[in-house]
Amino acid sequence: VLRDEPNDKLGDDAHALAAKLWPINRSLTGEGVRKTLEILKGILPELTVHAVPTGYKAFDWDVPQEWRVQEAYVETPDGKVICDWKTNNLHLVGYSTAVDANVTRAELETNLHSLPAQPTAIPYVTSYYAENWGFCLPDEHRSELVNGTYRVCIDAEHFDGELNYADLVIPGESSEEIVFSTYVCHPSMANNELSGPVVATALAGEISQMKHRKFSYRFIFVPETIGSLVYLSKNLQHLKHNTRAGFVLTCVGDENGFSYMPSRNGGTLADRCALKALRDNAPDFQTYSYRQRGSDERQYCSPGIDLPFCSVMKSKYGCFPEYHTSLDDLSFVTPKGLGDSIAMHLKIIAMLEKNGTPKSRTMGEPQLGKRGLYSNLSYKGSAVDHSLIMDILGYADGTRDLIQLAEFLDADFTRVAEIADLLVRHDLIEIS
Amino acid sequence: VLRDEPNDKLGDDAHALAAKLWPINRSLTGEGVRKTLEILKGILPELTVHAVPTGYKAFDWDVPQEWRVQEAYVETPDGKVICDWKTNNLHLVGYSTAVDANVTRAELETNLHSLPAQPTAIPYVTSYYAENWGFCLPDEHRSELVNGTYRVCIDAEHFDGELNYADLVIPGESSEEIVFSTYVCHPSMANNELSGPVVATALAGEISQMKHRKFSYRFIFVPETIGSLVYLSKNLQHLKHNTRAGFVLTCVGDENGFSYMPSRNGGTLADRCALKALRDNAPDFQTYSYRQRGSDERQYCSPGIDLPFCSVMKSKYGCFPEYHTSLDDLSFVTPKGLGDSIAMHLKIIAMLEKNGTPKSRTMGEPQLGKRGLYSNLSYKGSAVDHSLIMDILGYADGTRDLIQLAEFLDADFTRVAEIADLLVRHDLIEIS
Amino acid sequence: VLRDEPNDKLGDDAHALAAKLWPINRSLTGEGVRKTLEILKGILPELTVHAVPTGYKAFDWDVPQEWRVQEAYVETPDGKVICDWKTNNLHLVGYSTAVDANVTRAELETNLHSLPAQPTAIPYVTSYYAENWGFCLPDEHRSELVNGTYRVCIDAEHFDGELNYADLVIPGESSEEIVFSTYVCHPSMANNELSGPVVATALAGEISQMKHRKFSYRFIFVPETIGSLVYLSKNLQHLKHNTRAGFVLTCVGDENGFSYMPSRNGGTLADRCALKALRDNAPDFQTYSYRQRGSDERQYCSPGIDLPFCSVMKSKYGCFPEYHTSLDDLSFVTPKGLGDSIAMHLKIIAMLEKNGTPKSRTMGEPQLGKRGLYSNLSYKGSAVDHSLIMDILGYADGTRDLIQLAEFLDADFTRVAEIADLLVRHDLIEIS
């Protein structure tokens, strides 16, 4: 039986895992991704780590070189070390080239990034596809820089290596799969993106403990964009054939309200489950358009790929002030925030497992009285609404699945599914 | 030619028939139903009365035993007879078991039913599917009961017998049928339900006098629920094959506004006719959802049965204060109320007979001038709107029937049908 | 390359042509139509003039006799000549029979037409299908008529002759045709109707200069109603087989806002182009219902004909006060008004030529950076919105043509088509 309520223990564990992953310097490729996947494999032993070499062609893209950093900092004219990568890996522009030089303050400034509107935040900047170097720092520190000669040191190298990713399949009764995808390429930020991998880990743990699984469950941990493209290039036919519903896990850790990003044209089973779970459990959620997309649904839902993926997030990427700064930290992402997302996705999983299309097994209304279903009826300790029983029977014509029926009857899915179970046990309906 | 206007004579006759049927103690089974059907057969000689035995299985239901009452009353401690079934058959809980006992006031109270909010009304209570006995009385009388010993007498018996119902088919040009179903199991109440049988009787009389009938017409008189299930169990294949439109006749006698109950998914020919007739002739009617169903559409529209039945009522069952009490009497149901319902259903019948899909027989606009149709055109004494003629011609493309066309043109169906007749006579359109 | 902006030269030429055609006494048949077509053929040498004889049967209609007028006037009791047809051909009721008589003022009045609400205007009156004669004059002159004997002279004759019309096909790569139809039967009025023929002439000139035409273009010049029916009777199978989009050109010369008249059921390619061009370029246009039709779409869109014709007008016929009076003159119709309509129809033509259904040629998002499309992108001198590029790629799934995509993305068609061109050149999409 799946849990129905937010689970503090799950949120606590997820937050602790995020704290463990926090300091690792992740990038599209390299040691950071490998260390991250190794830690996850410690929790999910069935996780398989894969690699493709630098230069591997994934559709229109090429896997870039690995990037290895030993140290990176700036020394001020008075000998103080600032922007030290070892204290916060956001200080270094991602994928920076090596530098060892003395520069004037003016020369330095052309390679600095800060946010005047958020003077305490270190911004997150990368330059994956153009050669460049730079440092990021709080604007309040940048404004204190004095004229003079600065020493700039970036001990980094780019070299042919590999791109790593991992997946895990938890088998069920059917080979049809529910897929969760998340990404492991962001350095020290919490909502975007440690929340995705830790929630994915929690869900995989829960699912593996389910006594019965109608579906198989696939978890994908990849670097964003290039990683999902590599994954699709390796697994497209399998995914197209087997995927019943997919979800991108991103930005699932803060305590703001839920957000929903549909698949390209909406209306897939994934979308319907996400919307019904949100309507039932967090009706004030925010709906976005696919035109506002920005995560790996850009690949999963692209023309030709056409997989049924949507996203259920807390604060959507790009829509919260902490986004892509050092303020997106482990105080912004909380055990409660993570726990809420875990619980919401467990609701979705339960819905997928329970869903089906009911069809009446009688002609005309059945006689509920002789089955003790007519009145004073209670089930699982709570009174069950007689009119809801009658409506589930009355509309069980094989044209609406339980999600559609619950939407149509403006009723909680859990309630509808419980009654449907009861009616199946009394042989009044069948569910296909 | 069908009547266009409410017909006082029809309403008067229907009300007189209701008065004749009023005192009979109807129940699901027994002498009351038989007497009622016998009286109806006196007016509609072609009516055929049928029977199935106690225990007959209709889908999920079993026909109950017959119930016969000789007398039933309560004697107060001071020797006064109250709740005398012979004065009003609502005093006795329907299908009560026999009792002959002295009881305390407290014991009596557990078997009494009254309505504190309607202190002058005797409520209508039955206990068909659980063994029980009881009396119903106005709350203002109940509150006057004194302590002491009461004599309770119910001289009743339950025994294997039969369930009776009747039908009538008035043949037309086609074997396709328009079906009206109503019920004959309620004791002395007028809107729910003597109005249905008497309006059905009036409609059957009118239809049998029509010179030309495109459709055949079937009238069904059954006890509610169990009776319609029995009827369906005997006639399902025929009904599924032949029914073009069906209507449950219930609550059609009061002077409040009209109500509409759709079929399960709406949109059938029956629904479209009902809605157009109501929009044209009683545009302030009330629309209900199938979720608010409560009469024999529960059987006719159930999954697997799937017949195209809807209802055009005056005050819907359950939605008027007199419902299921002694206040639902022959002053609440009036000749005018019955006449309005008869007239509305005759409008629907006329619509069904006249409907068809017009298709132009010319290419381009026809030249109306040479046919005297262009201007100063009048038909049946009233000027016919030239633009309506042009629009009926202009949209006569075989994709909309006259009902849809009248809806689309926001025009009265009768007007559209008259013009369509005129255009057929001039060989400008054909109707299929 | 088609012009994008209103072209003063085109509007000037069109207005000059209208001035040349102005004084000709056009009617359904006769010398006026022939002279008009001859002048048009002087500009469009490929124009072919056709004739059918009096009595020719076009579907439900017969071609009427020709009408020839030598002179027509009224002489007042004091010898003054009024209503002289030679000064304004609207003075004579169209298709009037011959008269040479002295009449009283009262007799004369029964044959006069004027507009009390527009006292300076001569109304346009015809009597094509009933034998009659009459004169039209400003109401302010009519009210000055004195009692006495009036001489009425109409030197006119009706005789078997022919009905004339013309067409022109400008061939393109495909035999599929875009059709423009306009009418040449109205005497001296400017918007309804010299604007249609002169705008058609301008469009034919522009189209014939296009270097590349995907479609063939057909221009039809006919008398209204009877002429389009004759044309359809001669060319129906060809038109039904080849027409991709059609437009009636009428009332396209004044300076009021644009109007749109849909095809019978709307939604054709013609309708979609017209609506998108109007939304992009004149978003405050007025939409009418097909029920308000009144020009040759009555024939082209009639059941059985079913051609995809709509109209993009300035002030719709019947909806401007100058309509069908001498006030509809060459000051009401202006070079700017005509130029706006020419430009709008050139937008529609460009849209038809550019339209197609884009489909992605990559799997997943393409890497725009390596193609220099990612940022700082400019095209034709203006910055192109990156998100519009991404959305055109992201929705290029073969289900929406460029018009639908531009509507969906709430973007200007021209912009979307430019970006689609760019993406085709980079082999990122294909358009079919």
XYZ file of N, CA, C and O in Angstrom, chain C residues 325-397:
292
model
N -26.234 54.535 -53.772
C -26.702 55.891 -54.103
C -25.598 56.587 -54.887
O -24.463 56.104 -54.973
N -25.950 57.758 -55.382
C -24.967 58.569 -56.114
C -23.861 59.075 -55.181
O -22.853 59.593 -55.658
N -24.039 58.943 -53.869
C -22.975 59.367 -52.941
C -21.807 58.373 -52.940
O -20.724 58.686 -52.443
N -22.020 57.156 -53.431
C -20.926 56.180 -53.552
C -20.123 56.558 -54.796
O -20.243 55.947 -55.860
N -19.291 57.590 -54.643
C -18.617 58.143 -55.812
C -17.096 58.114 -55.643
O -16.574 57.521 -54.691
N -16.408 58.765 -56.545
C -14.947 58.667 -56.568
C -14.271 59.572 -55.546
O -13.035 59.665 -55.523
N -15.073 60.227 -54.695
C -14.445 60.867 -53.525
C -14.576 59.935 -52.310
O -13.741 59.947 -51.417
N -15.605 59.106 -52.291
C -15.747 58.111 -51.218
C -14.701 56.999 -51.399
O -14.100 56.518 -50.437
N -14.518 56.593 -52.633
C -13.449 55.632 -52.948
C -12.190 56.418 -53.305
O -12.250 57.317 -54.153
N -11.067 56.083 -52.629
C -9.855 56.894 -52.790
C -8.668 56.021 -53.189
O -8.699 54.795 -53.003
N -7.610 56.635 -53.693
C -6.381 55.877 -53.961
C -5.878 55.166 -52.714
O -5.470 54.006 -52.785
N -5.956 55.824 -51.560
C -5.492 55.157 -50.342
C -6.362 53.963 -49.998
O -5.860 52.890 -49.642
N -7.687 54.114 -50.086
C -8.592 53.004 -49.788
C -8.334 51.824 -50.705
O -8.236 50.660 -50.264
N -8.206 52.103 -51.998
C -7.928 51.034 -52.970
C -6.553 50.422 -52.700
O -6.382 49.191 -52.731
N -5.566 51.281 -52.399
C -4.206 50.788 -52.138
C -4.159 49.887 -50.910
O -3.464 48.856 -50.897
N -4.910 50.242 -49.871
C -4.969 49.381 -48.673
C -5.511 47.994 -49.017
O -5.008 46.970 -48.544
N -6.560 47.973 -49.833
C -7.152 46.674 -50.190
C -6.211 45.860 -51.058
O -6.115 44.636 -50.917
N -5.521 46.548 -51.988
C -4.552 45.833 -52.825
C -3.458 45.232 -51.936
O -3.111 44.051 -52.058
N -2.963 46.040 -51.001
C -1.892 45.566 -50.116
C -2.365 44.388 -49.267
O -1.642 43.405 -49.080
N -3.597 44.478 -48.755
C -4.101 43.383 -47.916
C -4.221 42.101 -48.739
O -3.866 41.015 -48.268
N -4.707 42.206 -49.952
C -4.833 40.996 -50.766
C -3.460 40.484 -51.212
O -3.277 39.271 -51.368
N -2.495 41.369 -51.366
C -1.132 40.882 -51.651
C -0.560 40.140 -50.437
O 0.180 39.160 -50.593
N -0.918 40.590 -49.232
C -0.517 39.850 -48.017
C -1.114 38.440 -48.040
O -0.458 37.460 -47.684
N -2.366 38.376 -48.412
C -3.041 37.068 -48.462
C -2.371 36.174 -49.502
O -2.134 34.987 -49.262
N -2.053 36.763 -50.659
C -1.403 35.990 -51.720
C -0.029 35.503 -51.254
O 0.329 34.329 -51.456
N 0.712 36.392 -50.582
C 2.031 35.992 -50.068
C 1.879 34.859 -49.064
O 2.677 33.917 -49.009
N 0.838 34.931 -48.245
C 0.604 33.892 -47.236
C 0.295 32.557 -47.905
O 0.817 31.506 -47.505
N -0.541 32.596 -48.947
C -0.859 31.364 -49.669
C 0.398 30.781 -50.297
O 0.609 29.562 -50.281
N 1.234 31.638 -50.858
C 2.457 31.165 -51.512
C 3.453 30.602 -50.501
O 4.167 29.638 -50.783
N 3.522 31.205 -49.310
C 4.524 30.808 -48.306
C 4.051 29.670 -47.419
O 4.854 29.006 -46.765
N 2.749 29.471 -47.338
C 2.237 28.523 -46.347
C 2.675 27.089 -46.651
O 2.956 26.734 -47.804
N 2.716 26.294 -45.627
C 3.083 24.882 -45.721
C 3.195 24.362 -44.287
O 3.109 25.139 -43.343
N 3.381 23.064 -44.167
C 3.405 22.453 -42.845
C 4.833 22.081 -42.476
O 5.439 21.226 -43.126
N 5.389 22.742 -41.454
C 6.780 22.470 -41.096
C 6.906 21.200 -40.259
O 6.038 20.884 -39.443
N 8.001 20.490 -40.483
C 8.287 19.281 -39.722
C 9.777 19.269 -39.411
O 10.604 19.497 -40.287
N 10.092 19.003 -38.160
C 11.488 19.000 -37.721
C 12.289 17.927 -38.447
O 11.790 16.833 -38.701
N 13.525 18.250 -38.803
C 14.404 17.244 -39.408
C 15.417 16.696 -38.402
O 16.278 15.904 -38.751
N 15.329 17.138 -37.141
C 16.212 16.583 -36.109
C 15.360 15.845 -35.092
O 14.152 16.018 -35.026
N 16.030 15.031 -34.272
C 15.397 14.450 -33.089
C 15.919 15.254 -31.913
O 17.137 15.496 -31.814
N 15.045 15.622 -31.004
C 15.477 16.475 -29.905
C 15.710 17.883 -30.428
O 15.603 18.150 -31.625
N 16.013 18.797 -29.515
C 16.311 20.154 -29.961
C 17.605 20.151 -30.762
O 18.553 19.462 -30.407
N 17.678 20.934 -31.840
C 18.950 21.080 -32.533
C 19.867 22.015 -31.733
O 19.412 22.794 -30.894
N 21.163 21.907 -32.001
C 22.102 22.798 -31.328
C 22.250 24.061 -32.167
O 22.944 24.090 -33.180
N 21.571 25.108 -31.773
C 21.563 26.338 -32.566
C 22.905 27.045 -32.520
O 23.311 27.705 -33.472
N 23.612 26.886 -31.371
C 24.880 27.608 -31.198
C 25.863 27.346 -32.324
O 26.426 28.287 -32.899
N 26.035 26.089 -32.691
C 27.041 25.782 -33.703
C 26.657 26.310 -35.076
O 27.478 26.331 -35.991
N 25.401 26.718 -35.233
C 24.953 27.292 -36.496
C 24.855 28.819 -36.431
O 24.368 29.459 -37.358
N 25.274 29.380 -35.307
C 25.208 30.830 -35.165
C 23.789 31.342 -35.044
O 23.491 32.503 -35.271
N 22.847 30.435 -34.659
C 21.440 30.857 -34.553
C 21.032 31.128 -33.109
O 19.908 31.522 -32.853
N 21.989 30.892 -32.178
C 21.528 30.875 -30.797
C 21.220 32.253 -30.235
O 20.216 32.474 -29.602
N 22.133 33.197 -30.435
C 21.874 34.510 -29.846
C 22.439 35.571 -30.760
O 23.101 35.275 -31.748
N 22.198 36.790 -30.430
C 22.630 37.899 -31.276
C 22.242 37.629 -32.724
O 22.897 38.064 -33.651
N 21.187 36.873 -32.838
C 20.770 36.489 -34.164
C 19.993 37.626 -34.791
O 19.090 38.183 -34.209
N 20.335 37.949 -35.999
C 19.496 38.925 -36.683
C 19.251 38.430 -38.088
O 20.023 37.655 -38.650
N 18.188 38.863 -38.636
C 17.784 38.426 -39.957
C 17.076 39.579 -40.632
O 16.201 40.195 -40.047
N 17.492 39.873 -41.840
C 16.914 40.999 -42.570
C 16.938 42.268 -41.740
O 15.952 43.007 -41.666
N 18.025 42.475 -41.042
C 18.198 43.755 -40.366
C 17.515 43.888 -39.020
O 17.736 44.844 -38.299
N 16.657 42.948 -38.677
C 15.998 43.101 -37.378
C 16.304 41.886 -36.515
O 16.461 40.785 -37.012
N 16.377 42.112 -35.223
C 16.633 40.998 -34.318
C 15.479 40.019 -34.391
O 14.310 40.416 -34.385
N 15.782 38.742 -34.485
C 14.732 37.731 -34.498
C 14.637 37.132 -33.102
O 15.632 36.789 -32.487
N 13.426 37.037 -32.644
C 13.181 36.575 -31.284
C 13.620 35.112 -31.146
O 13.096 34.236 -31.830
N 14.569 34.882 -30.225
C 15.059 33.521 -30.032
C 13.942 32.560 -29.635
O 13.874 31.434 -30.118
N 13.041 33.016 -28.781
C 12.013 32.080 -28.314
C 11.059 31.722 -29.457
O 10.489 30.635 -29.478
N 10.892 32.613 -30.429
C 10.049 32.282 -31.569
C 10.728 31.206 -32.429
O 10.067 30.268 -32.900
N 12.032 31.299 -32.597
C 12.767 30.232 -33.295
C 12.570 28.897 -32.568
O 12.243 27.874 -33.177
N 12.766 28.929 -31.252
C 12.649 27.688 -30.484
C 11.233 27.124 -30.568
O 11.050 25.911 -30.626
N 10.234 28.005 -30.561
C 8.853 27.513 -30.604
C 8.490 26.981 -31.991
O 7.758 25.994 -32.109
N 8.991 27.597 -33.027
C 8.706 27.061 -34.364
C 9.353 25.683 -34.498
O 8.731 24.745 -35.009
N 10.568 25.536 -33.993
C 11.199 24.211 -33.981
C 10.440 23.251 -33.068
O 10.199 22.095 -33.403
N 10.065 23.742 -31.906
C 9.495 22.877 -30.860
C 8.114 22.354 -31.204
O 7.694 21.333 -30.674
N 7.404 23.075 -32.074
C 6.080 22.630 -32.476
C 6.046 22.122 -33.917
O 4.975 21.882 -34.461
N 7.213 21.982 -34.544
C 7.243 21.560 -35.953
C 7.019 20.062 -36.042
O 7.914 19.297 -36.381
N 5.810 19.649 -35.725
C 5.526 18.214 -35.646
C 4.613 17.736 -36.766
O 4.054 16.634 -36.690
